[in-house]
Amino acid sequence: MADKYQRRRWRFFRAPGVDLASKVAKEGLDGAAEGLSSMRPRGFNRRGFFGRDPDGGIQRFRDHSYSLSDDQIEAALFNWERDRGIFVVVCVGLLAAIPLAALYDVLTIPFGVGLVAGAAFMAVKALVADFRAWQIQQGRFGAPVEYLNHRLPRNMQIMEKER
């Protein structure tokens, strides 16, 4: 008697709809796991931060700017410097809005967090624009560590330890 119920239950799990649903669920879980693994941040690449070109990026810059005229390069430099200025002004404006909002009693925690997050985002955008302008001024695709060593004060420069 127990064998008869066991066979019915087993047949239920082999029904076409249940079998299809289990396959869809399995594929969906595999796809979700693959999507999550592709969204996971990559590890820190020392070659990218400390430079990957033996000549400091000069040849790569020449290859990219070969088809551009001097006026186009100057226009790109002007645009990056303009963007940097705009991002800095917006960043300072967002930070100045915090005490003004507190003064007029409209500062809430989510509003304050939003202002700080927006200012941080604009600061990063300004840093990227300044880095791009610095690369054009240098005439090479220099490494970020060279840019930081050039822009940071002398006592804050990044030193790469010898291996």
Coordinates of N, CA and C in Angstrom, one line a residue:
M1 N 0.8 -1.2 0.0 CA 0.0 0.0 0.0 C 0.9 1.3 0.0
A2 N 1.9 1.3 0.8 CA 2.8 2.4 0.8 C 3.5 2.6 -0.5
D3 N 3.7 1.5 -1.2 CA 4.4 1.5 -2.5 C 3.5 2.3 -3.5
K4 N 2.2 2.1 -3.4 CA 1.3 2.7 -4.3 C 1.3 4.3 -4.2
Y5 N 1.3 4.7 -2.9 CA 1.4 6.2 -2.7 C 2.8 6.8 -3.1
Q6 N 3.8 6.0 -2.9 CA 5.1 6.4 -3.2 C 5.2 6.6 -4.7
R7 N 4.6 5.7 -5.5 CA 4.7 5.8 -7.0 C 3.9 7.0 -7.4
R8 N 2.7 7.3 -6.8 CA 1.9 8.5 -7.2 C 2.7 9.8 -6.9
R9 N 3.3 9.9 -5.8 CA 4.1 11.1 -5.4 C 5.3 11.2 -6.4
W10 N 5.9 10.2 -6.7 CA 7.0 10.2 -7.7 C 6.6 10.6 -9.0
R11 N 5.4 10.2 -9.4 CA 4.9 10.6 -10.7 C 4.5 12.0 -10.8
F12 N 4.0 12.6 -9.6 CA 3.7 14.0 -9.5 C 5.0 14.9 -9.8
F13 N 6.1 14.5 -9.2 CA 7.3 15.2 -9.4 C 7.9 15.1 -10.8
R14 N 7.4 14.1 -11.6 CA 7.9 13.9 -12.9 C 6.9 14.5 -13.9
A15 N 5.9 15.1 -13.4 CA 4.9 15.7 -14.3 C 5.5 16.8 -15.2
P16 N 5.1 17.0 -16.5 CA 5.7 17.9 -17.4 C 5.8 19.3 -16.8
G17 N 4.8 19.8 -16.2 CA 4.8 21.2 -15.7 C 5.8 21.4 -14.6
V18 N 5.8 20.4 -13.7 CA 6.7 20.5 -12.5 C 8.2 20.4 -13.0
D19 N 8.4 19.5 -14.0 CA 9.8 19.3 -14.5 C 10.2 20.5 -15.2
L20 N 9.4 21.1 -16.0 CA 9.7 22.4 -16.7 C 10.0 23.5 -15.7
A21 N 9.2 23.6 -14.7 CA 9.3 24.7 -13.7 C 10.7 24.5 -12.9
S22 N 11.0 23.2 -12.6 CA 12.3 23.0 -11.9 C 13.5 23.3 -12.8
K23 N 13.3 23.1 -14.1 CA 14.4 23.4 -15.0 C 14.6 24.9 -15.2
V24 N 13.4 25.6 -15.2 CA 13.5 27.1 -15.3 C 14.1 27.7 -14.1
A25 N 13.7 27.2 -12.9 CA 14.2 27.7 -11.6 C 15.7 27.4 -11.6
K26 N 16.2 26.2 -12.0 CA 17.6 25.9 -12.0 C 18.4 26.8 -12.9
E27 N 17.9 27.1 -14.1 CA 18.5 28.0 -15.0 C 18.5 29.4 -14.5
G28 N 17.4 29.8 -13.9 CA 17.3 31.1 -13.3 C 18.3 31.4 -12.2
L29 N 18.5 30.3 -11.3 CA 19.4 30.5 -10.2 C 20.9 30.5 -10.8
D30 N 21.1 29.7 -11.8 CA 22.5 29.7 -12.4 C 22.8 31.1 -13.1
G31 N 21.7 31.6 -13.7 CA 21.9 32.9 -14.4 C 22.1 34.0 -13.3
A32 N 21.4 33.9 -12.2 CA 21.5 34.9 -11.1 C 22.9 34.8 -10.5
A33 N 23.4 33.6 -10.3 CA 24.7 33.5 -9.7 C 25.8 34.0 -10.7
E34 N 25.6 33.8 -12.0 CA 26.6 34.3 -13.0 C 26.5 35.8 -13.0
G35 N 25.3 36.4 -12.9 CA 25.1 37.8 -12.9 C 25.8 38.5 -11.7
L36 N 25.6 37.8 -10.6 CA 26.2 38.4 -9.3 C 27.7 38.3 -9.4
S37 N 28.3 37.2 -10.0 CA 29.7 37.1 -10.1 C 30.3 38.1 -11.1
S38 N 29.5 38.5 -12.1 CA 30.0 39.5 -13.1 C 29.9 40.9 -12.5
M39 N 29.0 41.1 -11.5 CA 28.9 42.4 -10.9 C 29.9 42.6 -9.7
R40 N 30.5 41.5 -9.3 CA 31.5 41.6 -8.2 C 32.7 42.5 -8.6
P41 N 33.2 43.4 -7.8 CA 34.3 44.2 -8.2 C 35.6 43.4 -8.4
R42 N 36.3 43.8 -9.4 CA 37.6 43.1 -9.7 C 38.6 43.5 -8.6
G43 N 39.6 42.7 -8.5 CA 40.7 43.0 -7.6 C 41.5 44.2 -8.0
F44 N 42.2 44.7 -7.1 CA 43.1 45.9 -7.4 C 44.2 45.4 -8.3
N45 N 44.3 46.1 -9.5 CA 45.3 45.8 -10.5 C 46.5 46.8 -10.3
R46 N 47.6 46.3 -9.8 CA 48.8 47.1 -9.5 C 49.4 47.7 -10.8
R47 N 49.3 46.9 -11.9 CA 49.9 47.4 -13.1 C 49.1 48.5 -13.7
G48 N 47.8 48.6 -13.5 CA 47.0 49.7 -13.9 C 47.2 50.9 -13.1
F49 N 47.4 50.8 -11.8 CA 47.5 51.9 -11.0 C 49.0 52.5 -11.1
F50 N 50.0 51.6 -11.1 CA 51.3 52.1 -11.2 C 51.9 52.2 -12.6
G51 N 51.1 52.0 -13.6 CA 51.5 52.1 -15.0 C 51.8 50.8 -15.7
R52 N 51.3 50.7 -16.9 CA 51.5 49.4 -17.6 C 52.4 49.6 -18.8
D53 N 52.6 50.9 -19.2 CA 53.4 51.1 -20.3 C 54.9 51.4 -19.9
P54 N 55.8 50.7 -20.6 CA 57.2 51.0 -20.2 C 57.7 52.4 -20.5
D55 N 57.1 53.0 -21.5 CA 57.5 54.4 -21.8 C 56.6 55.5 -21.2
G56 N 55.8 55.1 -20.2 CA 54.9 56.0 -19.5 C 53.7 56.4 -20.3
G57 N 53.3 55.7 -21.3 CA 52.1 56.0 -22.1 C 52.3 56.9 -23.2
I58 N 53.5 57.3 -23.6 CA 53.7 58.3 -24.6 C 53.3 57.7 -26.0
Q59 N 53.7 56.5 -26.3 CA 53.4 55.9 -27.6 C 51.9 55.7 -27.7
R60 N 51.2 55.2 -26.7 CA 49.8 55.0 -26.7 C 49.0 56.3 -26.9
F61 N 49.5 57.4 -26.3 CA 48.9 58.7 -26.5 C 49.1 59.2 -27.9
R62 N 50.3 59.0 -28.5 CA 50.5 59.3 -29.9 C 49.6 58.5 -30.8
D63 N 49.4 57.3 -30.5 CA 48.5 56.4 -31.4 C 47.1 56.9 -31.3
H64 N 46.6 57.3 -30.2 CA 45.3 57.8 -30.0 C 45.1 59.2 -30.6
S65 N 46.1 60.0 -30.5 CA 46.0 61.4 -31.0 C 46.5 61.6 -32.4
Y66 N 46.8 60.5 -33.1 CA 47.4 60.7 -34.4 C 46.5 61.4 -35.4
S67 N 45.2 61.1 -35.4 CA 44.3 61.6 -36.3 C 43.7 63.0 -35.9
L68 N 44.1 63.5 -34.7 CA 43.6 64.7 -34.2 C 44.5 65.9 -34.5
S69 N 43.9 67.0 -34.8 CA 44.7 68.2 -35.0 C 45.1 68.9 -33.6
D70 N 46.0 69.8 -33.7 CA 46.3 70.5 -32.4 C 45.1 71.3 -31.9
D71 N 44.3 71.8 -32.7 CA 43.1 72.5 -32.3 C 42.2 71.6 -31.6
Q72 N 42.0 70.4 -32.1 CA 41.1 69.4 -31.4 C 41.6 69.0 -30.1
I73 N 42.9 68.8 -30.0 CA 43.6 68.5 -28.7 C 43.4 69.6 -27.7
E74 N 43.6 70.8 -28.1 CA 43.4 72.0 -27.2 C 42.0 72.1 -26.8
A75 N 41.0 71.8 -27.7 CA 39.6 71.9 -27.4 C 39.3 70.8 -26.3
A76 N 39.9 69.6 -26.5 CA 39.6 68.6 -25.5 C 40.2 69.0 -24.1
L77 N 41.3 69.6 -24.1 CA 41.9 70.1 -22.9 C 41.0 71.1 -22.2
F78 N 40.6 72.1 -23.0 CA 39.7 73.1 -22.5 C 38.4 72.5 -22.0
N79 N 37.8 71.5 -22.7 CA 36.6 70.9 -22.2 C 36.8 70.2 -20.9
W80 N 37.9 69.4 -20.7 CA 38.2 68.7 -19.4 C 38.4 69.7 -18.3
E81 N 39.1 70.8 -18.6 CA 39.3 71.8 -17.5 C 38.0 72.5 -17.2
R82 N 37.1 72.8 -18.2 CA 35.8 73.4 -17.9 C 35.0 72.5 -17.1
D83 N 34.9 71.2 -17.4 CA 34.2 70.2 -16.7 C 34.7 70.1 -15.2
R84 N 36.0 70.1 -15.1 CA 36.5 70.1 -13.7 C 36.0 71.3 -12.9
G85 N 36.1 72.5 -13.5 CA 35.6 73.7 -12.8 C 34.1 73.6 -12.4
I86 N 33.3 73.1 -13.3 CA 31.9 72.9 -13.1 C 31.6 71.9 -11.9
F87 N 32.3 70.8 -12.0 CA 32.1 69.8 -10.9 C 32.6 70.3 -9.6
V88 N 33.7 71.1 -9.5 CA 34.1 71.7 -8.2 C 33.1 72.7 -7.7
V89 N 32.6 73.5 -8.6 CA 31.6 74.5 -8.1 C 30.3 73.8 -7.6
V90 N 29.9 72.8 -8.3 CA 28.7 72.0 -7.8 C 29.0 71.3 -6.5
C91 N 30.2 70.8 -6.4 CA 30.5 70.1 -5.1 C 30.5 71.1 -4.0
V92 N 31.1 72.3 -4.2 CA 31.2 73.3 -3.1 C 29.7 73.8 -2.8
G93 N 28.9 73.9 -3.9 CA 27.5 74.3 -3.7 C 26.7 73.3 -2.8
L94 N 26.9 72.1 -3.1 CA 26.2 71.0 -2.3 C 26.7 71.0 -0.9
L95 N 28.0 71.2 -0.6 CA 28.5 71.3 0.7 C 28.0 72.6 1.4
A96 N 27.9 73.7 0.7 CA 27.4 74.9 1.3 C 25.9 74.8 1.6
A97 N 25.2 73.9 0.9 CA 23.8 73.8 1.1 C 23.5 73.2 2.5
I98 N 24.4 72.4 3.0 CA 24.2 71.8 4.3 C 23.9 72.8 5.5
P99 N 24.8 73.7 5.7 CA 24.5 74.7 6.7 C 23.3 75.6 6.4
L100 N 23.1 75.9 5.1 CA 22.0 76.7 4.8 C 20.7 76.0 5.1
A101 N 20.7 74.7 4.8 CA 19.5 73.9 5.1 C 19.2 73.8 6.6
A102 N 20.3 73.7 7.3 CA 20.2 73.7 8.8 C 19.7 75.0 9.3
L103 N 20.2 76.1 8.7 CA 19.8 77.4 9.1 C 18.3 77.6 8.9
Y104 N 17.8 77.2 7.8 CA 16.3 77.3 7.5 C 15.5 76.2 8.0
D105 N 16.1 75.3 8.8 CA 15.4 74.2 9.4 C 14.7 73.2 8.4
V106 N 15.4 73.0 7.3 CA 14.9 72.0 6.4 C 15.8 70.8 6.2
L107 N 16.8 70.8 7.0 CA 17.8 69.7 6.9 C 17.3 68.5 7.7
T108 N 17.1 67.4 6.9 CA 16.8 66.1 7.5 C 18.0 65.2 7.3
I109 N 17.9 64.0 7.9 CA 19.0 63.1 7.7 C 19.1 62.6 6.3
P110 N 18.0 62.2 5.6 CA 18.2 61.7 4.2 C 18.6 62.9 3.3
F111 N 18.2 64.1 3.6 CA 18.6 65.2 2.7 C 20.1 65.5 2.9
G112 N 20.5 65.5 4.2 CA 21.9 65.7 4.5 C 22.8 64.6 3.9
V113 N 22.4 63.4 4.0 CA 23.2 62.3 3.4 C 23.2 62.4 1.9
G114 N 22.1 62.8 1.3 CA 22.0 63.0 -0.2 C 23.0 64.2 -0.6
L115 N 23.0 65.2 0.2 CA 23.9 66.3 -0.2 C 25.4 65.9 -0.1
V116 N 25.7 65.2 1.0 CA 27.1 64.7 1.1 C 27.5 63.7 0.0
A117 N 26.5 62.8 -0.3 CA 26.8 61.8 -1.4 C 26.9 62.5 -2.7
G118 N 26.1 63.5 -3.0 CA 26.2 64.2 -4.2 C 27.5 65.0 -4.3
A119 N 28.0 65.6 -3.2 CA 29.3 66.3 -3.2 C 30.4 65.3 -3.4
A120 N 30.3 64.1 -2.8 CA 31.4 63.1 -3.0 C 31.4 62.7 -4.5
F121 N 30.3 62.5 -5.0 CA 30.2 62.1 -6.5 C 30.8 63.2 -7.3
M122 N 30.5 64.4 -7.1 CA 31.0 65.5 -7.9 C 32.5 65.7 -7.7
A123 N 33.0 65.4 -6.5 CA 34.4 65.5 -6.2 C 35.2 64.4 -7.0
V124 N 34.6 63.2 -7.1 CA 35.2 62.2 -7.9 C 35.2 62.5 -9.4
K125 N 34.1 63.1 -9.8 CA 34.0 63.5 -11.2 C 35.0 64.6 -11.5
A126 N 35.2 65.5 -10.6 CA 36.2 66.6 -10.8 C 37.6 66.0 -10.8
L127 N 37.9 65.0 -10.0 CA 39.2 64.3 -10.0 C 39.5 63.7 -11.3
V128 N 38.5 63.0 -11.8 CA 38.6 62.3 -13.1 C 38.9 63.3 -14.2
A129 N 38.1 64.4 -14.2 CA 38.3 65.4 -15.3 C 39.7 66.1 -15.2
D130 N 40.2 66.3 -13.9 CA 41.5 66.8 -13.8 C 42.6 65.9 -14.2
F131 N 42.4 64.6 -14.0 CA 43.3 63.5 -14.4 C 43.4 63.5 -15.9
R132 N 42.2 63.6 -16.6 CA 42.2 63.6 -18.1 C 42.9 64.9 -18.6
A133 N 42.7 66.0 -18.0 CA 43.3 67.2 -18.4 C 44.8 67.1 -18.2
W134 N 45.2 66.5 -17.1 CA 46.7 66.4 -16.8 C 47.3 65.5 -17.9
Q135 N 46.6 64.4 -18.3 CA 47.2 63.5 -19.3 C 47.4 64.3 -20.6
I136 N 46.4 65.1 -21.0 CA 46.6 65.9 -22.2 C 47.7 66.9 -22.1
Q137 N 47.9 67.5 -21.0 CA 49.0 68.5 -20.7 C 50.3 67.7 -20.8
Q138 N 50.4 66.5 -20.2 CA 51.6 65.8 -20.3 C 51.9 65.2 -21.6
G139 N 50.9 65.0 -22.4 CA 51.1 64.4 -23.8 C 51.4 62.9 -23.7
R140 N 50.8 62.3 -22.7 CA 51.0 60.8 -22.5 C 49.8 60.3 -21.6
F141 N 49.6 59.0 -21.7 CA 48.7 58.4 -20.8 C 49.4 57.9 -19.5
G142 N 49.7 58.8 -18.6 CA 50.4 58.5 -17.4 C 49.5 57.7 -16.5
A143 N 50.2 57.1 -15.5 CA 49.5 56.2 -14.5 C 48.9 57.1 -13.5
P144 N 47.8 56.6 -12.8 CA 47.2 57.4 -11.8 C 48.1 57.7 -10.6
V145 N 49.1 56.9 -10.3 CA 50.0 57.2 -9.2 C 50.9 58.3 -9.6
E146 N 51.3 58.5 -10.8 CA 52.1 59.6 -11.3 C 51.3 60.9 -11.2
Y147 N 50.0 60.8 -11.5 CA 49.2 62.0 -11.4 C 49.0 62.4 -9.9
L148 N 48.8 61.4 -9.1 CA 48.6 61.8 -7.6 C 49.9 62.3 -7.1
N149 N 51.1 61.7 -7.5 CA 52.3 62.3 -7.0 C 52.6 63.7 -7.5
H150 N 52.1 64.0 -8.6 CA 52.2 65.3 -9.2 C 51.3 66.3 -8.5
R151 N 50.1 65.9 -8.1 CA 49.1 66.8 -7.6 C 49.1 66.9 -6.0
L152 N 49.5 65.8 -5.4 CA 49.5 65.8 -3.9 C 50.7 66.6 -3.3
P153 N 50.5 67.1 -2.1 CA 51.7 67.7 -1.5 C 52.8 66.7 -1.3
R154 N 54.0 67.2 -1.1 CA 55.2 66.4 -1.1 C 55.2 65.4 0.0
N155 N 54.6 65.7 1.2 CA 54.6 64.8 2.3 C 53.5 63.7 2.2
M156 N 52.6 63.8 1.1 CA 51.6 62.8 1.0 C 51.7 61.9 -0.3
Q157 N 52.9 62.0 -0.9 CA 53.1 61.2 -2.2 C 53.1 59.7 -1.9
I158 N 52.7 59.0 -3.0 CA 52.6 57.5 -2.9 C 53.9 56.9 -3.3
M159 N 54.5 56.1 -2.5 CA 55.7 55.4 -2.8 C 55.4 54.0 -3.1
E160 N 56.0 53.4 -4.1 CA 55.9 52.0 -4.4 C 57.0 51.3 -3.8
K161 N 56.8 50.3 -3.0 CA 57.9 49.6 -2.3 C 58.5 48.6 -3.3
E162 N 59.8 48.5 -3.1 CA 60.5 47.6 -4.0 C 60.2 46.1 -3.6
R163 N 60.2 45.3 -4.6 CA 59.9 43.9 -4.4 C 61.2 43.1 -4.2

